[in-house]
């Protein structure tokens, strides 16, 4: 499902939920101005600043699950717009979903969330200047197996996707090669290393290096180091490369 379709589907699936009878703690722990902000605009017009305070208190001292479901489509949409750089990250969203026992929700609601998250991951790896870290992969792996996430990280077609991979591997490749990628007490190595086996990856790195060397020396240096790391890994003869 394309991102735009996944977002519209979220709004449709959760449209039955409202802010009716929405309460909040009146002991002073919640700022009245934040309450006004949350009610100041239509759902699709709310910005992160309008609901960031609410999100921190949601389900605990501000509203219940039905109210959170009302705001969830906009929260997820803004998360995507911020491209991993917002105040409310996927970790915070996952914490709320777990607290709300989201896996017990209606099946179409669960599916709508998963469809969005998968489209959001695809958007994340293909957007310009995405800062992808191992923690991001861990968060997305809360919803999907790592091999499914890596399976759509195409390094042969999209320029942004390729550049994001170079930077990710430059900062995290050595640790992943040596120790694997730890997610929920399980070590994943081949699932990630299969990325390095994509067709003509080394040739593409070489071409990308010569292009970058003329305009972006820092990026070119990263490409050079990543190329050496991958060549060394292949020389070692990791089983993932054995035919």
Short mmCIF file of N, CA, C and O in Angstrom, two decimals, residues 97-174:
data_model
loop_
_atom_site.label_atom_id
_atom_site.label_comp_id
_atom_site.label_asym_id
_atom_site.label_seq_id
_atom_site.Cartn_x
_atom_site.Cartn_y
_atom_site.Cartn_z
N UNK A 97 1.00 2.15 22.30
CA UNK A 97 0.27 1.03 21.72
C UNK A 97 0.35 -0.20 22.63
O UNK A 97 -0.64 -0.91 22.82
N UNK A 98 1.52 -0.44 23.18
CA UNK A 98 1.67 -1.58 24.09
C UNK A 98 0.82 -1.40 25.34
O UNK A 98 0.18 -2.34 25.80
N UNK A 99 0.82 -0.20 25.87
CA UNK A 99 0.03 0.08 27.07
C UNK A 99 -1.46 -0.11 26.79
O UNK A 99 -2.22 -0.58 27.65
N UNK A 100 -1.86 0.24 25.56
CA UNK A 100 -3.27 0.13 25.15
C UNK A 100 -3.62 -1.27 24.65
O UNK A 100 -4.76 -1.50 24.23
N UNK A 101 -2.65 -2.20 24.70
CA UNK A 101 -2.84 -3.58 24.24
C UNK A 101 -3.43 -3.60 22.83
O UNK A 101 -4.45 -4.23 22.56
N UNK A 102 -2.73 -2.93 21.94
CA UNK A 102 -3.25 -2.72 20.58
C UNK A 102 -3.44 -4.03 19.81
O UNK A 102 -4.27 -4.09 18.90
N UNK A 103 -2.72 -5.06 20.17
CA UNK A 103 -2.87 -6.33 19.46
C UNK A 103 -4.21 -7.01 19.77
O UNK A 103 -4.55 -8.02 19.14
N UNK A 104 -4.97 -6.44 20.71
CA UNK A 104 -6.31 -6.93 21.01
C UNK A 104 -7.38 -6.06 20.35
O UNK A 104 -8.57 -6.31 20.54
N UNK A 105 -6.96 -5.06 19.62
CA UNK A 105 -7.92 -4.18 18.95
C UNK A 105 -8.58 -4.93 17.79
O UNK A 105 -8.20 -6.06 17.46
N UNK A 106 -9.54 -4.29 17.15
CA UNK A 106 -10.21 -4.89 16.01
C UNK A 106 -9.19 -5.16 14.90
O UNK A 106 -8.22 -4.40 14.72
N UNK A 107 -9.40 -6.23 14.17
CA UNK A 107 -8.42 -6.67 13.18
C UNK A 107 -8.15 -5.61 12.11
O UNK A 107 -7.00 -5.47 11.66
N UNK A 108 -9.17 -4.86 11.69
CA UNK A 108 -8.94 -3.84 10.66
C UNK A 108 -8.12 -2.68 11.20
O UNK A 108 -7.39 -2.02 10.45
N UNK A 109 -8.19 -2.44 12.50
CA UNK A 109 -7.39 -1.39 13.12
C UNK A 109 -5.91 -1.80 13.18
O UNK A 109 -5.01 -1.00 12.88
N UNK A 110 -5.69 -3.05 13.57
CA UNK A 110 -4.32 -3.57 13.61
C UNK A 110 -3.70 -3.54 12.22
O UNK A 110 -2.55 -3.11 12.04
N UNK A 111 -4.47 -3.98 11.24
CA UNK A 111 -3.97 -4.01 9.87
C UNK A 111 -3.68 -2.60 9.36
O UNK A 111 -2.67 -2.37 8.68
N UNK A 112 -4.54 -1.64 9.69
CA UNK A 112 -4.34 -0.26 9.24
C UNK A 112 -3.04 0.31 9.79
O UNK A 112 -2.30 1.02 9.09
N UNK A 113 -2.75 0.00 11.05
CA UNK A 113 -1.51 0.47 11.67
C UNK A 113 -0.30 -0.17 11.00
O UNK A 113 0.68 0.50 10.65
N UNK A 114 -0.36 -1.48 10.79
CA UNK A 114 0.76 -2.18 10.17
C UNK A 114 0.98 -1.73 8.73
O UNK A 114 2.14 -1.58 8.28
N UNK A 115 -0.11 -1.52 8.00
CA UNK A 115 0.03 -1.04 6.61
C UNK A 115 0.72 0.31 6.59
O UNK A 115 1.58 0.57 5.74
N UNK A 116 0.34 1.17 7.54
CA UNK A 116 0.99 2.48 7.60
C UNK A 116 2.46 2.35 7.96
O UNK A 116 3.33 2.99 7.34
N UNK A 117 2.78 1.56 8.98
CA UNK A 117 4.16 1.44 9.44
C UNK A 117 5.06 0.92 8.33
O UNK A 117 6.19 1.40 8.14
N UNK A 118 4.58 -0.04 7.56
CA UNK A 118 5.39 -0.58 6.47
C UNK A 118 5.61 0.48 5.40
O UNK A 118 6.72 0.63 4.87
N UNK A 119 4.56 1.25 5.09
CA UNK A 119 4.69 2.33 4.11
C UNK A 119 5.59 3.44 4.66
O UNK A 119 6.35 4.06 3.92
N UNK A 120 5.51 3.67 5.95
CA UNK A 120 6.34 4.68 6.60
C UNK A 120 7.81 4.29 6.55
O UNK A 120 8.69 5.13 6.32
N UNK A 121 8.10 3.01 6.79
CA UNK A 121 9.48 2.52 6.68
C UNK A 121 10.01 2.71 5.26
O UNK A 121 11.13 3.17 5.06
N UNK A 122 9.19 2.36 4.28
CA UNK A 122 9.60 2.52 2.89
C UNK A 122 9.86 3.98 2.57
O UNK A 122 10.81 4.33 1.85
N UNK A 123 9.04 4.85 3.12
CA UNK A 123 9.24 6.29 2.94
C UNK A 123 10.52 6.75 3.63
O UNK A 123 11.29 7.55 3.07
N UNK A 124 10.76 6.24 4.82
CA UNK A 124 11.93 6.63 5.62
C UNK A 124 13.24 6.30 4.90
O UNK A 124 14.15 7.13 4.83
N UNK A 125 13.34 5.11 4.34
CA UNK A 125 14.59 4.71 3.70
C UNK A 125 14.77 5.37 2.33
O UNK A 125 15.88 5.36 1.79
N UNK A 126 13.71 5.95 1.80
CA UNK A 126 13.79 6.55 0.47
C UNK A 126 13.77 8.08 0.48
O UNK A 126 13.93 8.70 -0.58
N UNK A 127 13.58 8.68 1.65
CA UNK A 127 13.57 10.13 1.72
C UNK A 127 15.00 10.68 1.76
O UNK A 127 15.93 10.01 2.21
N UNK A 128 15.13 11.90 1.33
CA UNK A 128 16.45 12.55 1.32
C UNK A 128 16.92 12.80 2.75
O UNK A 128 16.18 13.28 3.59
N UNK A 129 18.18 12.46 2.99
CA UNK A 129 18.84 12.74 4.27
C UNK A 129 18.16 12.12 5.48
O UNK A 129 18.12 12.71 6.56
N UNK A 130 17.62 10.92 5.33
CA UNK A 130 17.10 10.20 6.49
C UNK A 130 18.27 9.75 7.36
O UNK A 130 19.26 9.22 6.85
N UNK A 131 18.16 9.97 8.65
CA UNK A 131 19.22 9.56 9.58
C UNK A 131 18.81 8.24 10.22
O UNK A 131 18.21 8.20 11.29
N UNK A 132 19.14 7.16 9.55
CA UNK A 132 18.70 5.83 9.97
C UNK A 132 19.73 5.22 10.91
O UNK A 132 20.92 5.14 10.58
N UNK A 133 19.27 4.81 12.08
CA UNK A 133 20.16 4.16 13.05
C UNK A 133 19.67 2.77 13.38
O UNK A 133 18.57 2.37 12.99
N UNK A 134 20.47 2.02 14.10
CA UNK A 134 20.06 0.67 14.48
C UNK A 134 18.84 0.69 15.38
O UNK A 134 18.03 -0.24 15.37
N UNK A 135 18.68 1.78 16.16
CA UNK A 135 17.50 1.88 17.01
C UNK A 135 16.23 1.99 16.17
O UNK A 135 15.18 1.44 16.54
N UNK A 136 16.32 2.68 15.02
CA UNK A 136 15.15 2.78 14.14
C UNK A 136 14.73 1.39 13.65
O UNK A 136 13.54 1.07 13.61
N UNK A 137 15.71 0.59 13.26
CA UNK A 137 15.40 -0.75 12.78
C UNK A 137 14.76 -1.58 13.90
O UNK A 137 13.83 -2.35 13.66
N UNK A 138 15.23 -1.39 15.11
CA UNK A 138 14.64 -2.10 16.24
C UNK A 138 13.18 -1.69 16.44
O UNK A 138 12.32 -2.54 16.70
N UNK A 139 12.89 -0.40 16.30
CA UNK A 139 11.52 0.07 16.49
C UNK A 139 10.60 -0.48 15.40
O UNK A 139 9.50 -0.95 15.69
N UNK A 140 11.04 -0.42 14.14
CA UNK A 140 10.22 -0.93 13.05
C UNK A 140 10.06 -2.45 13.15
O UNK A 140 9.06 -3.01 12.71
N UNK A 141 11.06 -3.10 13.75
CA UNK A 141 11.00 -4.55 13.92
C UNK A 141 10.00 -4.95 14.99
O UNK A 141 9.71 -6.14 15.16
N UNK A 142 9.48 -3.99 15.72
CA UNK A 142 8.40 -4.25 16.65
C UNK A 142 7.15 -4.70 15.88
O UNK A 142 6.34 -5.49 16.39
N UNK A 143 7.04 -4.24 14.64
CA UNK A 143 5.88 -4.54 13.80
C UNK A 143 6.17 -5.60 12.74
O UNK A 143 5.28 -6.35 12.36
N UNK A 144 7.42 -5.65 12.26
CA UNK A 144 7.76 -6.54 11.15
C UNK A 144 9.11 -7.21 11.39
O UNK A 144 9.98 -6.65 12.06
N UNK A 145 9.28 -8.37 10.81
CA UNK A 145 10.56 -9.05 10.89
C UNK A 145 11.62 -8.25 10.14
O UNK A 145 11.33 -7.67 9.09
N UNK A 146 12.86 -8.23 10.65
CA UNK A 146 13.92 -7.47 9.98
C UNK A 146 14.10 -7.84 8.52
O UNK A 146 14.35 -6.97 7.67
N UNK A 147 13.95 -9.13 8.19
CA UNK A 147 14.15 -9.54 6.80
C UNK A 147 13.11 -8.90 5.88
O UNK A 147 13.39 -8.63 4.70
N UNK A 148 11.92 -8.63 6.41
CA UNK A 148 10.90 -7.95 5.60
C UNK A 148 11.26 -6.49 5.39
O UNK A 148 11.00 -5.92 4.32
N UNK A 149 11.84 -5.88 6.41
CA UNK A 149 12.27 -4.48 6.29
C UNK A 149 13.43 -4.34 5.31
O UNK A 149 13.42 -3.47 4.43
N UNK A 150 14.42 -5.21 5.47
CA UNK A 150 15.58 -5.15 4.57
C UNK A 150 15.22 -5.55 3.15
O UNK A 150 15.86 -5.12 2.19
N UNK A 151 14.17 -6.37 3.03
CA UNK A 151 13.79 -6.87 1.71
C UNK A 151 13.33 -5.78 0.76
O UNK A 151 13.38 -5.97 -0.46
N UNK A 152 12.85 -4.65 1.28
CA UNK A 152 12.40 -3.57 0.39
C UNK A 152 13.41 -2.41 0.33
O UNK A 152 13.13 -1.39 -0.29
N UNK A 153 14.56 -2.59 0.98
CA UNK A 153 15.60 -1.54 0.91
C UNK A 153 16.39 -1.76 -0.38
O UNK A 153 17.43 -2.40 -0.40
N UNK A 154 15.88 -1.22 -1.45
CA UNK A 154 16.44 -1.44 -2.78
C UNK A 154 17.58 -0.45 -3.03
O UNK A 154 17.37 0.77 -3.07
N UNK A 155 18.78 -0.97 -3.19
CA UNK A 155 19.96 -0.12 -3.39
C UNK A 155 20.30 0.09 -4.85
O UNK A 155 21.32 0.68 -5.17
N UNK A 156 19.44 -0.36 -5.74
CA UNK A 156 19.77 -0.29 -7.17
C UNK A 156 18.99 0.77 -7.93
O UNK A 156 19.36 1.12 -9.04
N UNK A 157 17.92 1.31 -7.34
CA UNK A 157 17.06 2.19 -8.11
C UNK A 157 16.99 3.62 -7.58
O UNK A 157 17.03 4.57 -8.35
N UNK A 158 16.86 3.78 -6.27
CA UNK A 158 16.60 5.10 -5.71
C UNK A 158 17.86 5.74 -5.15
O UNK A 158 18.55 5.15 -4.33
N UNK A 159 18.17 6.96 -5.58
CA UNK A 159 19.38 7.63 -5.13
C UNK A 159 19.38 7.91 -3.64
O UNK A 159 20.40 7.73 -2.96
N UNK A 160 18.25 8.35 -3.09
CA UNK A 160 18.17 8.63 -1.66
C UNK A 160 18.35 7.35 -0.85
O UNK A 160 19.04 7.34 0.18
N UNK A 161 17.71 6.29 -1.30
CA UNK A 161 17.82 5.01 -0.60
C UNK A 161 19.27 4.55 -0.53
O UNK A 161 19.74 4.07 0.51
N UNK A 162 19.98 4.70 -1.63
CA UNK A 162 21.37 4.28 -1.69
C UNK A 162 22.24 5.14 -0.76
O UNK A 162 23.07 4.62 -0.01
N UNK A 163 22.03 6.43 -0.81
CA UNK A 163 22.82 7.34 0.02
C UNK A 163 22.55 7.09 1.51
O UNK A 163 23.47 7.11 2.34
N UNK A 164 21.29 6.85 1.85
CA UNK A 164 20.95 6.57 3.24
C UNK A 164 21.61 5.28 3.71
O UNK A 164 22.04 5.16 4.86
N UNK A 165 21.70 4.29 2.80
CA UNK A 165 22.35 3.03 3.15
C UNK A 165 23.84 3.25 3.40
O UNK A 165 24.40 2.72 4.36
N UNK A 166 24.49 4.03 2.54
CA UNK A 166 25.92 4.30 2.69
C UNK A 166 26.19 4.89 4.07
O UNK A 166 27.10 4.46 4.79
N UNK A 167 25.40 5.88 4.45
CA UNK A 167 25.62 6.55 5.73
C UNK A 167 25.31 5.60 6.90
O UNK A 167 26.02 5.59 7.91
N UNK A 168 24.25 4.81 6.74
CA UNK A 168 23.91 3.85 7.80
C UNK A 168 25.03 2.84 7.98
O UNK A 168 25.45 2.54 9.11
N UNK A 169 25.52 2.30 6.88
CA UNK A 169 26.55 1.28 6.95
C UNK A 169 27.88 1.86 7.43
O UNK A 169 28.64 1.20 8.15
N UNK A 170 28.15 3.10 7.06
CA UNK A 170 29.38 3.77 7.50
C UNK A 170 29.43 3.83 9.03
O UNK A 170 30.47 3.58 9.65
N UNK A 171 28.31 4.17 9.65
CA UNK A 171 28.28 4.33 11.10
C UNK A 171 28.00 3.03 11.87
O UNK A 171 28.37 2.92 13.04
N UNK A 172 27.36 2.06 11.24
CA UNK A 172 26.92 0.88 11.97
C UNK A 172 27.42 -0.45 11.40
O UNK A 172 27.25 -1.48 12.05
N UNK A 173 28.00 -0.42 10.20
CA UNK A 173 28.36 -1.65 9.52
C UNK A 173 29.33 -2.54 10.28
O UNK A 173 29.12 -3.76 10.36
N UNK A 174 30.37 -1.96 10.83
CA UNK A 174 31.38 -2.75 11.52
C UNK A 174 30.78 -3.51 12.69
O UNK A 174 31.04 -4.71 12.88
#
